[in-house]
mmCIF file of C-alpha atoms in Angstrom:
data_model
loop_
_atom_site.group_PDB
_atom_site.id
_atom_site.type_symbol
_atom_site.label_atom_id
_atom_site.label_comp_id
_atom_site.label_asym_id
_atom_site.label_seq_id
_atom_site.Cartn_x
_atom_site.Cartn_y
_atom_site.Cartn_z
ATOM 1 C CA UNK E 1 0.000 0.000 0.000
ATOM 2 C CA UNK E 2 1.270 3.460 -0.816
ATOM 3 C CA UNK E 3 2.151 5.836 1.995
ATOM 4 C CA UNK E 4 -0.527 8.368 1.015
ATOM 5 C CA UNK E 5 -3.207 5.643 0.809
ATOM 6 C CA UNK E 6 -2.515 4.446 4.333
ATOM 7 C CA UNK E 7 -2.636 8.038 5.608
ATOM 8 C CA UNK E 8 -6.017 8.527 3.972
ATOM 9 C CA UNK E 9 -7.408 5.311 5.451
ATOM 10 C CA UNK E 10 -6.317 6.333 8.930
ATOM 11 C CA UNK E 11 -7.756 9.853 8.821
ATOM 12 C CA UNK E 12 -11.101 9.092 7.081
ATOM 13 C CA UNK E 13 -13.038 6.306 8.709
ATOM 14 C CA UNK E 14 -16.571 7.322 7.753
ATOM 15 C CA UNK E 15 -18.248 9.411 5.105
ATOM 16 C CA UNK E 16 -20.868 10.474 7.661
ATOM 17 C CA UNK E 17 -18.418 13.116 8.909
ATOM 18 C CA UNK E 18 -18.668 15.070 5.645
ATOM 19 C CA UNK E 19 -21.228 17.692 4.710
ATOM 20 C CA UNK E 20 -21.371 19.129 1.221
ATOM 21 C CA UNK E 21 -23.160 22.392 0.501
ATOM 22 C CA UNK E 22 -24.200 22.218 -3.165
ATOM 23 C CA UNK E 23 -25.272 25.858 -3.283
ATOM 24 C CA UNK E 24 -21.619 26.867 -3.561
ATOM 25 C CA UNK E 25 -20.902 24.474 -6.434
ATOM 26 C CA UNK E 26 -21.083 25.591 -10.045
ATOM 27 C CA UNK E 27 -22.934 22.586 -11.474
ATOM 28 C CA UNK E 28 -24.039 22.789 -15.115
ATOM 29 C CA UNK E 29 -27.738 22.244 -15.607
ATOM 30 C CA UNK E 30 -29.693 20.926 -18.534
ATOM 31 C CA UNK E 31 -32.217 23.406 -19.896
ATOM 32 C CA UNK E 32 -35.820 22.359 -19.553
ATOM 33 C CA UNK E 33 -37.270 21.350 -22.897
ATOM 34 C CA UNK E 34 -40.713 20.564 -24.143
ATOM 35 C CA UNK E 35 -41.781 18.993 -27.441
ATOM 36 C CA UNK E 36 -42.619 22.476 -28.728
ATOM 37 C CA UNK E 37 -39.053 23.712 -28.236
ATOM 38 C CA UNK E 38 -37.223 20.659 -29.562
ATOM 39 C CA UNK E 39 -36.065 20.865 -33.164
ATOM 40 C CA UNK E 40 -35.661 17.496 -34.837
ATOM 41 C CA UNK E 41 -34.127 18.749 -38.039
ATOM 42 C CA UNK E 42 -34.294 21.708 -40.294
ATOM 43 C CA UNK E 43 -35.827 21.191 -43.674
ATOM 44 C CA UNK E 44 -33.488 21.402 -46.616
ATOM 45 C CA UNK E 45 -33.944 22.656 -50.101
ATOM 46 C CA UNK E 46 -32.591 21.311 -53.330
ATOM 47 C CA UNK E 47 -29.435 19.263 -53.391
ATOM 48 C CA UNK E 48 -27.728 22.160 -55.166
ATOM 49 C CA UNK E 49 -27.718 24.126 -51.890
ATOM 50 C CA UNK E 50 -25.471 21.649 -50.107
ATOM 51 C CA UNK E 51 -22.305 23.321 -48.957
ATOM 52 C CA UNK E 52 -19.653 20.834 -47.862
ATOM 53 C CA UNK E 53 -18.630 17.508 -49.328
ATOM 54 C CA UNK E 54 -17.189 15.780 -46.288
ATOM 55 C CA UNK E 55 -15.321 12.489 -46.560
ATOM 56 C CA UNK E 56 -14.862 12.777 -42.797
ATOM 57 C CA UNK E 57 -18.588 12.163 -42.222
ATOM 58 C CA UNK E 58 -18.301 8.463 -43.106
ATOM 59 C CA UNK E 59 -16.628 5.942 -45.408
ATOM 60 C CA UNK E 60 -18.974 4.117 -47.778
ATOM 61 C CA UNK E 61 -18.548 0.336 -47.917
ATOM 62 C CA UNK E 62 -21.637 -0.506 -49.984
ATOM 63 C CA UNK E 63 -22.800 0.149 -52.595
ATOM 64 C CA UNK E 64 -19.561 0.075 -54.577
ATOM 65 C CA UNK E 65 -18.960 0.427 -58.308
ATOM 66 C CA UNK E 66 -19.432 -3.291 -58.970
ATOM 67 C CA UNK E 67 -22.739 -3.335 -57.015
ATOM 68 C CA UNK E 68 -25.967 -4.178 -58.809
ATOM 69 C CA UNK E 69 -29.334 -3.575 -57.181
ATOM 70 C CA UNK E 70 -32.346 -5.516 -58.424
ATOM 71 C CA UNK E 71 -35.666 -3.719 -58.557
ATOM 72 C CA UNK E 72 -38.254 -5.025 -56.105
ATOM 73 C CA UNK E 73 -35.474 -6.711 -54.061
ATOM 74 C CA UNK E 74 -33.739 -5.653 -50.805
ATOM 75 C CA UNK E 75 -30.474 -3.695 -50.934
ATOM 76 C CA UNK E 76 -27.826 -3.360 -48.232
ATOM 77 C CA UNK E 77 -26.079 -0.058 -47.518
ATOM 78 C CA UNK E 78 -22.975 -0.110 -45.317
ATOM 79 C CA UNK E 79 -20.650 2.613 -44.087
ATOM 80 C CA UNK E 80 -18.115 3.352 -41.377
ATOM 81 C CA UNK E 81 -19.213 6.352 -39.290
ATOM 82 C CA UNK E 82 -16.328 8.792 -38.778
ATOM 83 C CA UNK E 83 -18.012 11.903 -37.358
ATOM 84 C CA UNK E 84 -19.638 10.566 -34.204
ATOM 85 C CA UNK E 85 -21.250 13.935 -33.487
ATOM 86 C CA UNK E 86 -23.670 13.149 -36.347
ATOM 87 C CA UNK E 87 -26.213 10.842 -34.709
ATOM 88 C CA UNK E 88 -28.665 10.564 -37.609
ATOM 89 C CA UNK E 89 -28.277 10.723 -41.370
ATOM 90 C CA UNK E 90 -30.450 10.990 -44.463
ATOM 91 C CA UNK E 91 -29.890 8.532 -47.327
ATOM 92 C CA UNK E 92 -30.733 9.730 -50.835
ATOM 93 C CA UNK E 93 -30.625 7.846 -54.146
ATOM 94 C CA UNK E 94 -29.564 9.913 -57.154
ATOM 95 C CA UNK E 95 -28.852 9.278 -60.807
ATOM 96 C CA UNK E 96 -26.078 11.235 -62.542
ATOM 97 C CA UNK E 97 -27.981 11.650 -65.813
ATOM 98 C CA UNK E 98 -31.119 12.756 -63.969
ATOM 99 C CA UNK E 99 -29.195 15.229 -61.813
ATOM 100 C CA UNK E 100 -27.982 17.043 -64.901
ATOM 101 C CA UNK E 101 -31.485 17.263 -66.404
ATOM 102 C CA UNK E 102 -34.356 17.051 -63.923
ATOM 103 C CA UNK E 103 -32.535 17.114 -60.567
ATOM 104 C CA UNK E 104 -34.844 14.328 -59.378
ATOM 105 C CA UNK E 105 -33.826 12.259 -56.382
ATOM 106 C CA UNK E 106 -35.352 9.639 -54.094
ATOM 107 C CA UNK E 107 -35.066 9.815 -50.319
ATOM 108 C CA UNK E 108 -34.378 6.218 -49.339
ATOM 109 C CA UNK E 109 -34.520 6.881 -45.601
ATOM 110 C CA UNK E 110 -34.679 9.792 -43.200
ATOM 111 C CA UNK E 111 -33.439 10.021 -39.592
ATOM 112 C CA UNK E 112 -31.383 6.829 -39.895
ATOM 113 C CA UNK E 113 -29.143 6.034 -36.962
ATOM 114 C CA UNK E 114 -25.518 6.615 -38.008
ATOM 115 C CA UNK E 115 -24.483 3.088 -37.036
ATOM 116 C CA UNK E 116 -23.082 1.820 -40.340
ATOM 117 C CA UNK E 117 -25.931 -0.321 -41.658
ATOM 118 C CA UNK E 118 -29.252 0.201 -43.407
ATOM 119 C CA UNK E 119 -31.298 -2.358 -45.327
ATOM 120 C CA UNK E 120 -33.585 -0.988 -48.005
ATOM 121 C CA UNK E 121 -36.526 -3.395 -47.935
ATOM 122 C CA UNK E 122 -37.288 -3.016 -51.620
ATOM 123 C CA UNK E 123 -35.592 -1.168 -54.469
ATOM 124 C CA UNK E 124 -38.451 0.782 -56.116
ATOM 125 C CA UNK E 125 -39.882 -0.720 -59.301
ATOM 126 C CA UNK E 126 -40.332 2.786 -60.694
ATOM 127 C CA UNK E 127 -36.573 3.260 -61.125
ATOM 128 C CA UNK E 128 -35.265 2.892 -64.648
ATOM 129 C CA UNK E 129 -32.590 0.320 -65.438
ATOM 130 C CA UNK E 130 -29.288 2.163 -65.630
ATOM 131 C CA UNK E 131 -25.639 2.214 -64.538
ATOM 132 C CA UNK E 132 -25.254 5.741 -63.172
ATOM 133 C CA UNK E 133 -26.983 5.609 -59.777
ATOM 134 C CA UNK E 134 -25.265 6.651 -56.573
ATOM 135 C CA UNK E 135 -26.233 7.060 -52.920
ATOM 136 C CA UNK E 136 -25.686 10.274 -50.976
ATOM 137 C CA UNK E 137 -25.276 9.926 -47.216
ATOM 138 C CA UNK E 138 -25.932 13.309 -45.582
ATOM 139 C CA UNK E 139 -26.152 14.896 -42.183
ATOM 140 C CA UNK E 140 -29.727 15.822 -41.270
ATOM 141 C CA UNK E 141 -29.003 19.530 -41.692
ATOM 142 C CA UNK E 142 -27.730 18.829 -45.226
ATOM 143 C CA UNK E 143 -24.369 20.525 -44.640
ATOM 144 C CA UNK E 144 -22.201 17.384 -44.770
ATOM 145 C CA UNK E 145 -22.449 14.577 -47.282
ATOM 146 C CA UNK E 146 -20.554 11.719 -48.901
ATOM 147 C CA UNK E 147 -21.429 10.042 -52.214
ATOM 148 C CA UNK E 148 -21.026 6.357 -52.992
ATOM 149 C CA UNK E 149 -19.498 5.046 -56.203
ATOM 150 C CA UNK E 150 -21.887 4.798 -59.135
ATOM 151 C CA UNK E 151 -23.605 1.431 -59.473
ATOM 152 C CA UNK E 152 -26.325 -0.197 -61.553
ATOM 153 C CA UNK E 153 -30.000 -0.902 -60.974
ATOM 154 C CA UNK E 154 -31.858 -3.437 -63.078
ATOM 155 C CA UNK E 155 -33.569 -6.821 -63.076
#
């Protein structure tokens, strides 16, 4: 036993001898919140308004360039979360050719836990067969995002 430990054991035999006045302590408090004051996320405009492409948000593991999604079948999305301050993400499916023309996109999922895995239950049948799709993983405020490689969707 260390010398200072034995001195402490000899001088303090009971915690009943101590009184703590918490009025003198500077303890941080949590502000009171109600459902009316909580903000879940701010809405976001078009994808053209996004400011920062951030590879530090996450690393995409799937889909990759060799991936092929089948319409009406499940699809697995995997990533490694890097920015742990981002608790939830939005997952958007885009098509390069459509982005240039119509700027159409499909929100696959919203308020997804940033845990590295999401299973899309069914790839929409309405999507055209093509090879220029990609997934955008974004922070809920839309300020940070990472794009996957392009991949194909078909039968």
